[in-house]
PDB file of C-alpha atoms in Angstrom:
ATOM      1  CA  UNK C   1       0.000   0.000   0.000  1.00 47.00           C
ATOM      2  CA  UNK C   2       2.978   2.537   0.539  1.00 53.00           C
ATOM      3  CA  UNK C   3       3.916   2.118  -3.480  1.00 58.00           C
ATOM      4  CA  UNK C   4       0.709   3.173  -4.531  1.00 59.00           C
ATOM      5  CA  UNK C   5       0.963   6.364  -2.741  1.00 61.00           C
ATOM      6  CA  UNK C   6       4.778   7.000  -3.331  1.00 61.00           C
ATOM      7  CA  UNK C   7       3.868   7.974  -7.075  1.00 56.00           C
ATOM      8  CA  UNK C   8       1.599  10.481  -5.968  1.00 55.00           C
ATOM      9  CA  UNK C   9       4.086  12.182  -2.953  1.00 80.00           C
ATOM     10  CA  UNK C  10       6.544  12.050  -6.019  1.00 88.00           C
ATOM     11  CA  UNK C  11       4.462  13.813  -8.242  1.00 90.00           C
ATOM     12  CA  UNK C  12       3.490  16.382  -5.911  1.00 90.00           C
ATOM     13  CA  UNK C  13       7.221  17.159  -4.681  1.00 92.00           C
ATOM     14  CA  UNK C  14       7.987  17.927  -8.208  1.00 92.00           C
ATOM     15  CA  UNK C  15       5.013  19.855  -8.618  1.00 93.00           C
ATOM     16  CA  UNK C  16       5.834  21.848  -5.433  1.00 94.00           C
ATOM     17  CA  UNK C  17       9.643  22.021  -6.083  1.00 95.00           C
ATOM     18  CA  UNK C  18       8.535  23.393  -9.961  1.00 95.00           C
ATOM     19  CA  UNK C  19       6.064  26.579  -8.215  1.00 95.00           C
ATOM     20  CA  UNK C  20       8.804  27.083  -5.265  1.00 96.00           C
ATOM     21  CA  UNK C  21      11.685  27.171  -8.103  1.00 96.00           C
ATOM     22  CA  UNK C  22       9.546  29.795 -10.229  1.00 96.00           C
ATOM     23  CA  UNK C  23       8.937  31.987  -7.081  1.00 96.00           C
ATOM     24  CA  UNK C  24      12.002  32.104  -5.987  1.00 97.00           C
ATOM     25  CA  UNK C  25      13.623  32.608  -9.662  1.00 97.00           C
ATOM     26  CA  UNK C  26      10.845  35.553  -9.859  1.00 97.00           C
ATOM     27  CA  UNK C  27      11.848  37.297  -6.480  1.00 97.00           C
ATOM     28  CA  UNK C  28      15.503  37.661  -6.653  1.00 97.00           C
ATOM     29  CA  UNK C  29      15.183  38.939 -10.277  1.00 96.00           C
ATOM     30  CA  UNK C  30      12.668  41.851  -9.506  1.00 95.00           C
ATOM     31  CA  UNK C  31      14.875  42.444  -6.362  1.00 96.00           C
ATOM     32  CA  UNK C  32      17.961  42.549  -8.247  1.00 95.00           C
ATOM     33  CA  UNK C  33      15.827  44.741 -10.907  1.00 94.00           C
ATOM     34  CA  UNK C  34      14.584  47.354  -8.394  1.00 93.00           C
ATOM     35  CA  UNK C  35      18.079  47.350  -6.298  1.00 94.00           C
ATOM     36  CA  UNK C  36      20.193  48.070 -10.153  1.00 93.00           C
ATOM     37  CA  UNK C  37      17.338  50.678 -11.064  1.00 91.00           C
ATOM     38  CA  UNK C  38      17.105  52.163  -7.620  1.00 92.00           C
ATOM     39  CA  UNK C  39      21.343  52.544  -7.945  1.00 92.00           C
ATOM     40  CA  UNK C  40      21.534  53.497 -11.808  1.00 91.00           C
ATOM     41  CA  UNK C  41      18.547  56.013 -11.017  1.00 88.00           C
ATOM     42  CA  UNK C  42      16.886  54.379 -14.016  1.00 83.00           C
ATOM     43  CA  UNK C  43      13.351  55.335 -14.985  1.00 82.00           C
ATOM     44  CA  UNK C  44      10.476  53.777 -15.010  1.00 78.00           C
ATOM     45  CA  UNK C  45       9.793  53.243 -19.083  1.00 76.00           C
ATOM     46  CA  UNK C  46       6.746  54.450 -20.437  1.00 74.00           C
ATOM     47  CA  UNK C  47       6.168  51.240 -22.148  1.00 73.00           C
ATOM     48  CA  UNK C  48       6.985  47.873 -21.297  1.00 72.00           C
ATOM     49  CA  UNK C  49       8.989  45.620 -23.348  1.00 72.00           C
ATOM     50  CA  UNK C  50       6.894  42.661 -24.275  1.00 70.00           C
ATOM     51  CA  UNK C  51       9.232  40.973 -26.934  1.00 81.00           C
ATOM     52  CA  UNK C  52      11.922  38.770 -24.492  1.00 83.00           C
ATOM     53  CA  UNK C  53      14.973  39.200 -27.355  1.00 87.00           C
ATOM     54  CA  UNK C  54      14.443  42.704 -26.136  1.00 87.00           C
ATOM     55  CA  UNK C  55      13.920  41.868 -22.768  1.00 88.00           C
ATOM     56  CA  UNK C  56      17.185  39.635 -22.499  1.00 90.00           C
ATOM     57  CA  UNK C  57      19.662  42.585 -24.519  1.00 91.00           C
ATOM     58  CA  UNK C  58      18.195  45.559 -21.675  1.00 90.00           C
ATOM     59  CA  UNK C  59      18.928  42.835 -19.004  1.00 91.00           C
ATOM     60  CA  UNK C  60      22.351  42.077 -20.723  1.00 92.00           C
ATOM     61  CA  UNK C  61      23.110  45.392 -20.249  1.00 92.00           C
ATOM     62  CA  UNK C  62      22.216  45.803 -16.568  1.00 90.00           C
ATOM     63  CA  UNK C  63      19.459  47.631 -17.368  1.00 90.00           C
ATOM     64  CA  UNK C  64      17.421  47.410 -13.504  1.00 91.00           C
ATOM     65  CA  UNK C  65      13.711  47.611 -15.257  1.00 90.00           C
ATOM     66  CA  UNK C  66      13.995  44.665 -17.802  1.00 91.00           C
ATOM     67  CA  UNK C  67      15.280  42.426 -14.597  1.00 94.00           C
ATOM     68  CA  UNK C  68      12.039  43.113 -13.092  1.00 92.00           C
ATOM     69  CA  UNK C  69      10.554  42.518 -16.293  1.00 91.00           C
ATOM     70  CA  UNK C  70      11.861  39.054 -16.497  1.00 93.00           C
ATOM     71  CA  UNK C  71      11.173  38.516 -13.277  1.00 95.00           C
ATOM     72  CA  UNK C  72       7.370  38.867 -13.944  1.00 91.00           C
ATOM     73  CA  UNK C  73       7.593  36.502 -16.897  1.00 90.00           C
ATOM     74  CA  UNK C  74       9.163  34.033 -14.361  1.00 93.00           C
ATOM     75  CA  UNK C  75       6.201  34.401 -12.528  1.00 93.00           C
ATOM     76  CA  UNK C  76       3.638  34.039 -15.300  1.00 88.00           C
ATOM     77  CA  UNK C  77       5.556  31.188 -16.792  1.00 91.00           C
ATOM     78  CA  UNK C  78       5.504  28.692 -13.368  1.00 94.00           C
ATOM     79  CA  UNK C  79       1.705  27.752 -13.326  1.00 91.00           C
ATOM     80  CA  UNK C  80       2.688  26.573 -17.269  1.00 92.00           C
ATOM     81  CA  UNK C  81       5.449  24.829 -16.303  1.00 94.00           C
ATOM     82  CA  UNK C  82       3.721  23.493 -13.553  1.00 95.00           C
ATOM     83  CA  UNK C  83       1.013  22.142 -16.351  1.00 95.00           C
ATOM     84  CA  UNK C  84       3.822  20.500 -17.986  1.00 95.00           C
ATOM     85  CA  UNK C  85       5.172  18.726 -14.640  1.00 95.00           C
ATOM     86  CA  UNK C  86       1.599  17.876 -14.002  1.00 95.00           C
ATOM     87  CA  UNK C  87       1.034  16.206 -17.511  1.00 95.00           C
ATOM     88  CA  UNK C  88       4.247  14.561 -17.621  1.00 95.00           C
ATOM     89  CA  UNK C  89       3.297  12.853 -14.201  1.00 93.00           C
ATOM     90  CA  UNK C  90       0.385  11.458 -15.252  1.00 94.00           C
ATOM     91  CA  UNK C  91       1.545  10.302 -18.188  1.00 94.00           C
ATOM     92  CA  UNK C  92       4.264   8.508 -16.286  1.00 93.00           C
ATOM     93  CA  UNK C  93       1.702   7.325 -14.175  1.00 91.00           C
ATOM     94  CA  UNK C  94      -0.503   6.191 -17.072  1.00 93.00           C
ATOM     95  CA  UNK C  95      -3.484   7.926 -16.194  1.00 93.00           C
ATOM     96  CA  UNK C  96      -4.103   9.244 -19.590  1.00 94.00           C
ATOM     97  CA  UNK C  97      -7.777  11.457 -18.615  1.00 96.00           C
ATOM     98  CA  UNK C  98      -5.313  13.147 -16.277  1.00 95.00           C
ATOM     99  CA  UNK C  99      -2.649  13.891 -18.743  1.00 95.00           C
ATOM    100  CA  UNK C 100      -4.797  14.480 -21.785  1.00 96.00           C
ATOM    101  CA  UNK C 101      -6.860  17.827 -19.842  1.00 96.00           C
ATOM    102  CA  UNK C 102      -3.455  18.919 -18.689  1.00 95.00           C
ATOM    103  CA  UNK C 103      -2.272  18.917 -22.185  1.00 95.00           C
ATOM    104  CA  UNK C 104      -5.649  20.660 -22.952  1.00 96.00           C
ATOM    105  CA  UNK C 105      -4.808  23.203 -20.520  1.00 95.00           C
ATOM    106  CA  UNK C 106      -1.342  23.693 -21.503  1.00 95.00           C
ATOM    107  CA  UNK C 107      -2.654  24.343 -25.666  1.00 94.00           C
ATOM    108  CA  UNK C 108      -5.367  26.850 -23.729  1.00 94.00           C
ATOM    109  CA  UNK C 109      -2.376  28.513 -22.176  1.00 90.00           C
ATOM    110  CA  UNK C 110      -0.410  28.440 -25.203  1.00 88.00           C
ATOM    111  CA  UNK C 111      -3.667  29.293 -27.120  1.00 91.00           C
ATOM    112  CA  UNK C 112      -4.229  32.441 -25.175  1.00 89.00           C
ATOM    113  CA  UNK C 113      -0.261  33.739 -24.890  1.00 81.00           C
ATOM    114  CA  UNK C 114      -0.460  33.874 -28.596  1.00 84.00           C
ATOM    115  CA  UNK C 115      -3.430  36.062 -29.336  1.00 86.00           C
ATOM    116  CA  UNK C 116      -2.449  37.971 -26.132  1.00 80.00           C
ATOM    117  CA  UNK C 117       1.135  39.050 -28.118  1.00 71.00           C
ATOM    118  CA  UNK C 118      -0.694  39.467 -31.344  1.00 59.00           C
TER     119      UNK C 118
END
């Protein structure tokens, strides 16, 4: 009876290491944004950057804003990630229902990230 439920603890630890990794990947990049921008006396833009090459070249550059930036898009991109974990588990697991509606809500995501950027 303890192997049916070590699949599940399994499962969940990577689930829970996958949202912890994405916070905490998030946070120190918007910290390290607002301390450079706070030193640099950088302003805040007008506009935000939505294309990441973009995004990656200001933060190449030490530019305080785009770190912040990136550290949103950390934050948006760990409940999709976390899809992926989840669907990946089940497959493993082979309970296909499971993995086939997190695949359907990973396309959804997808699905709505693309019409969202145009």
């Amino acid at each position: 009876m303890n192997n049916q439920h070590e699949p599940v603890d399994r499962l969940a630890r990577a689930v829970h290491l996958c949202l912890l990794t994405g916070l905490v990947i998030s946070g120190l990049l918007m910290l390290a944004g607002l301390l450079v921008a706070m030193i640099k006396h950088q302003p805040r833009p007008e506009a935000l950057v939505t294309k990441l090459p973009d995004l990656l070249h200001m933060a190449a550059e030490g530019n305080g804003v785009a770190w912040m930036e990136l550290g949103i898009f950390a934050l948006v991109l760990t409940p999709v990630v976390r899809v992926i974990v989840l669907a990946i588990g089940w497959a493993v697991r082979r309970e296909q229902r499971m993995a086939l509606i997190a695949m359907t809500v990973f396309c959804l995501l997808l699905l709505s990230i693309y019409l969202s950027i145009g």
